[in-house]
Amino acid sequence: FIFSAAGSLASAVVMLAVHRAGRKWVTLVGVSVFGSLASNAVQITLSVTFIFGDAAWVIAPLFLGIGVASGLVVGFFAERFYARSRWLAAMKERYRGA
């Protein structure tokens, strides 16, 4: 639970920061990949610190690689949803006029 919560919090903070700082240059794919890497980095660090010690670094490259891949997939889905969602377009229009 602690690993998941810490990874999720780190991911959310990093994605918010990247989105705000790089709004003109970073797509949702990039935001997603940064969030994935932040989550994995925190979980690896906790694993090294509290459970496995330096042995946890052995799995780090695979763990980070899978994180990048999942970040890419989620980011591509987010881009597609953002571009094609009628619901999102209606919400933007609704709150723009309010």
JSON list of C-alpha atoms in Angstrom, two decimals:
[
{"chain": "A", "resi": 1, "resn": "PHE", "atom": "CA", "xyz": [0.00, 0.00, 0.00]},
{"chain": "A", "resi": 2, "resn": "ILE", "atom": "CA", "xyz": [2.75, 2.45, 0.94]},
{"chain": "A", "resi": 3, "resn": "PHE", "atom": "CA", "xyz": [4.67, 1.76, -2.28]},
{"chain": "A", "resi": 4, "resn": "SER", "atom": "CA", "xyz": [1.55, 2.29, -4.39]},
{"chain": "A", "resi": 5, "resn": "ALA", "atom": "CA", "xyz": [0.50, 5.45, -2.55]},
{"chain": "A", "resi": 6, "resn": "ALA", "atom": "CA", "xyz": [3.97, 6.97, -2.71]},
{"chain": "A", "resi": 7, "resn": "GLY", "atom": "CA", "xyz": [4.33, 6.13, -6.40]},
{"chain": "A", "resi": 8, "resn": "SER", "atom": "CA", "xyz": [0.90, 7.55, -7.20]},
{"chain": "A", "resi": 9, "resn": "LEU", "atom": "CA", "xyz": [1.59, 10.77, -5.29]},
{"chain": "A", "resi": 10, "resn": "ALA", "atom": "CA", "xyz": [4.97, 11.22, -6.99]},
{"chain": "A", "resi": 11, "resn": "SER", "atom": "CA", "xyz": [3.41, 10.52, -10.37]},
{"chain": "A", "resi": 12, "resn": "ALA", "atom": "CA", "xyz": [0.62, 13.06, -9.84]},
{"chain": "A", "resi": 13, "resn": "VAL", "atom": "CA", "xyz": [3.02, 15.78, -8.65]},
{"chain": "A", "resi": 14, "resn": "VAL", "atom": "CA", "xyz": [5.43, 15.24, -11.54]},
{"chain": "A", "resi": 15, "resn": "MET", "atom": "CA", "xyz": [2.66, 15.07, -14.17]},
{"chain": "A", "resi": 16, "resn": "LEU", "atom": "CA", "xyz": [1.11, 18.29, -12.87]},
{"chain": "A", "resi": 17, "resn": "ALA", "atom": "CA", "xyz": [4.50, 20.04, -12.87]},
{"chain": "A", "resi": 18, "resn": "VAL", "atom": "CA", "xyz": [5.41, 18.81, -16.37]},
{"chain": "A", "resi": 19, "resn": "HIS", "atom": "CA", "xyz": [2.00, 19.76, -17.74]},
{"chain": "A", "resi": 20, "resn": "ARG", "atom": "CA", "xyz": [2.18, 23.27, -16.28]},
{"chain": "A", "resi": 21, "resn": "ALA", "atom": "CA", "xyz": [5.83, 23.92, -17.13]},
{"chain": "A", "resi": 22, "resn": "GLY", "atom": "CA", "xyz": [5.82, 22.38, -20.59]},
{"chain": "A", "resi": 23, "resn": "ARG", "atom": "CA", "xyz": [2.30, 23.04, -21.80]},
{"chain": "A", "resi": 24, "resn": "LYS", "atom": "CA", "xyz": [3.52, 24.26, -25.19]},
{"chain": "A", "resi": 25, "resn": "TRP", "atom": "CA", "xyz": [6.20, 21.61, -25.71]},
{"chain": "A", "resi": 26, "resn": "VAL", "atom": "CA", "xyz": [5.14, 18.42, -23.92]},
{"chain": "A", "resi": 27, "resn": "THR", "atom": "CA", "xyz": [2.23, 16.29, -25.17]},
{"chain": "A", "resi": 28, "resn": "LEU", "atom": "CA", "xyz": [0.07, 14.06, -23.00]},
{"chain": "A", "resi": 29, "resn": "VAL", "atom": "CA", "xyz": [2.34, 11.19, -24.03]},
{"chain": "A", "resi": 30, "resn": "GLY", "atom": "CA", "xyz": [5.32, 13.00, -22.49]},
{"chain": "A", "resi": 31, "resn": "VAL", "atom": "CA", "xyz": [3.36, 13.88, -19.35]},
{"chain": "A", "resi": 32, "resn": "SER", "atom": "CA", "xyz": [2.35, 10.24, -18.98]},
{"chain": "A", "resi": 33, "resn": "VAL", "atom": "CA", "xyz": [5.91, 8.94, -19.45]},
{"chain": "A", "resi": 34, "resn": "PHE", "atom": "CA", "xyz": [7.28, 11.40, -16.88]},
{"chain": "A", "resi": 35, "resn": "GLY", "atom": "CA", "xyz": [4.60, 10.33, -14.41]},
{"chain": "A", "resi": 36, "resn": "SER", "atom": "CA", "xyz": [5.36, 6.68, -15.00]},
{"chain": "A", "resi": 37, "resn": "LEU", "atom": "CA", "xyz": [9.07, 7.21, -14.46]},
{"chain": "A", "resi": 38, "resn": "ALA", "atom": "CA", "xyz": [8.43, 9.18, -11.26]},
{"chain": "A", "resi": 39, "resn": "SER", "atom": "CA", "xyz": [6.21, 6.44, -9.87]},
{"chain": "A", "resi": 40, "resn": "ASN", "atom": "CA", "xyz": [8.72, 3.72, -10.69]},
{"chain": "A", "resi": 41, "resn": "ALA", "atom": "CA", "xyz": [11.68, 5.69, -9.36]},
{"chain": "A", "resi": 42, "resn": "VAL", "atom": "CA", "xyz": [9.95, 6.22, -6.01]},
{"chain": "A", "resi": 43, "resn": "GLN", "atom": "CA", "xyz": [8.95, 2.57, -5.76]},
{"chain": "A", "resi": 44, "resn": "ILE", "atom": "CA", "xyz": [12.48, 1.39, -6.58]},
{"chain": "A", "resi": 45, "resn": "THR", "atom": "CA", "xyz": [13.94, 3.81, -4.04]},
{"chain": "A", "resi": 46, "resn": "LEU", "atom": "CA", "xyz": [11.55, 2.56, -1.34]},
{"chain": "A", "resi": 47, "resn": "SER", "atom": "CA", "xyz": [12.37, -1.02, -2.26]},
{"chain": "A", "resi": 48, "resn": "VAL", "atom": "CA", "xyz": [16.10, -0.38, -1.95]},
{"chain": "A", "resi": 49, "resn": "THR", "atom": "CA", "xyz": [15.66, 1.54, 1.29]},
{"chain": "A", "resi": 50, "resn": "PHE", "atom": "CA", "xyz": [13.25, -0.68, 3.19]},
{"chain": "A", "resi": 51, "resn": "ILE", "atom": "CA", "xyz": [13.16, -4.21, 1.78]},
{"chain": "A", "resi": 52, "resn": "PHE", "atom": "CA", "xyz": [15.74, -5.53, -0.66]},
{"chain": "A", "resi": 53, "resn": "GLY", "atom": "CA", "xyz": [18.71, -3.21, -0.29]},
{"chain": "A", "resi": 54, "resn": "ASP", "atom": "CA", "xyz": [21.04, -2.87, -3.26]},
{"chain": "A", "resi": 55, "resn": "ALA", "atom": "CA", "xyz": [19.69, -6.09, -4.81]},
{"chain": "A", "resi": 56, "resn": "ALA", "atom": "CA", "xyz": [16.62, -4.12, -5.93]},
{"chain": "A", "resi": 57, "resn": "TRP", "atom": "CA", "xyz": [18.76, -2.26, -8.47]},
{"chain": "A", "resi": 58, "resn": "VAL", "atom": "CA", "xyz": [18.97, -5.48, -10.50]},
{"chain": "A", "resi": 59, "resn": "ILE", "atom": "CA", "xyz": [15.32, -5.23, -11.52]},
{"chain": "A", "resi": 60, "resn": "ALA", "atom": "CA", "xyz": [15.36, -1.42, -11.93]},
{"chain": "A", "resi": 61, "resn": "PRO", "atom": "CA", "xyz": [16.10, -1.35, -15.70]},
{"chain": "A", "resi": 62, "resn": "LEU", "atom": "CA", "xyz": [13.30, -3.80, -16.50]},
{"chain": "A", "resi": 63, "resn": "PHE", "atom": "CA", "xyz": [10.91, -2.02, -14.13]},
{"chain": "A", "resi": 64, "resn": "LEU", "atom": "CA", "xyz": [11.70, 1.38, -15.67]},
{"chain": "A", "resi": 65, "resn": "GLY", "atom": "CA", "xyz": [11.42, -0.03, -19.21]},
{"chain": "A", "resi": 66, "resn": "ILE", "atom": "CA", "xyz": [7.98, -1.47, -18.52]},
{"chain": "A", "resi": 67, "resn": "GLY", "atom": "CA", "xyz": [7.05, 1.86, -16.94]},
{"chain": "A", "resi": 68, "resn": "VAL", "atom": "CA", "xyz": [8.07, 3.79, -20.04]},
{"chain": "A", "resi": 69, "resn": "ALA", "atom": "CA", "xyz": [6.12, 1.38, -22.25]},
{"chain": "A", "resi": 70, "resn": "SER", "atom": "CA", "xyz": [2.98, 1.67, -20.12]},
{"chain": "A", "resi": 71, "resn": "GLY", "atom": "CA", "xyz": [3.40, 5.45, -19.98]},
{"chain": "A", "resi": 72, "resn": "LEU", "atom": "CA", "xyz": [3.54, 5.56, -23.77]},
{"chain": "A", "resi": 73, "resn": "VAL", "atom": "CA", "xyz": [0.41, 3.44, -24.13]},
{"chain": "A", "resi": 74, "resn": "VAL", "atom": "CA", "xyz": [-1.57, 5.46, -21.58]},
{"chain": "A", "resi": 75, "resn": "GLY", "atom": "CA", "xyz": [-0.33, 8.72, -23.14]},
{"chain": "A", "resi": 76, "resn": "PHE", "atom": "CA", "xyz": [-1.41, 7.68, -26.64]},
{"chain": "A", "resi": 77, "resn": "PHE", "atom": "CA", "xyz": [-4.85, 6.73, -25.33]},
{"chain": "A", "resi": 78, "resn": "ALA", "atom": "CA", "xyz": [-5.09, 10.07, -23.50]},
{"chain": "A", "resi": 79, "resn": "GLU", "atom": "CA", "xyz": [-4.15, 11.97, -26.68]},
{"chain": "A", "resi": 80, "resn": "ARG", "atom": "CA", "xyz": [-6.77, 10.07, -28.66]},
{"chain": "A", "resi": 81, "resn": "PHE", "atom": "CA", "xyz": [-9.44, 10.64, -26.02]},
{"chain": "A", "resi": 82, "resn": "TYR", "atom": "CA", "xyz": [-8.59, 14.34, -25.81]},
{"chain": "A", "resi": 83, "resn": "ALA", "atom": "CA", "xyz": [-8.84, 14.74, -29.58]},
{"chain": "A", "resi": 84, "resn": "ARG", "atom": "CA", "xyz": [-12.00, 12.68, -30.18]},
{"chain": "A", "resi": 85, "resn": "SER", "atom": "CA", "xyz": [-14.16, 12.81, -27.08]},
{"chain": "A", "resi": 86, "resn": "ARG", "atom": "CA", "xyz": [-17.51, 14.47, -27.63]},
{"chain": "A", "resi": 87, "resn": "TRP", "atom": "CA", "xyz": [-18.09, 14.39, -23.89]},
{"chain": "A", "resi": 88, "resn": "LEU", "atom": "CA", "xyz": [-14.88, 16.32, -23.21]},
{"chain": "A", "resi": 89, "resn": "ALA", "atom": "CA", "xyz": [-15.70, 18.85, -25.94]},
{"chain": "A", "resi": 90, "resn": "ALA", "atom": "CA", "xyz": [-19.14, 19.37, -24.38]},
{"chain": "A", "resi": 91, "resn": "MET", "atom": "CA", "xyz": [-17.61, 19.87, -20.93]},
{"chain": "A", "resi": 92, "resn": "LYS", "atom": "CA", "xyz": [-15.12, 22.42, -22.30]},
{"chain": "A", "resi": 93, "resn": "GLU", "atom": "CA", "xyz": [-17.92, 24.29, -24.04]},
{"chain": "A", "resi": 94, "resn": "ARG", "atom": "CA", "xyz": [-20.15, 24.14, -20.98]},
{"chain": "A", "resi": 95, "resn": "TYR", "atom": "CA", "xyz": [-17.53, 25.57, -18.63]},
{"chain": "A", "resi": 96, "resn": "ARG", "atom": "CA", "xyz": [-16.24, 28.08, -21.17]},
{"chain": "A", "resi": 97, "resn": "GLY", "atom": "CA", "xyz": [-19.69, 29.66, -21.36]},
{"chain": "A", "resi": 98, "resn": "ALA", "atom": "CA", "xyz": [-20.27, 29.61, -17.57]}
]
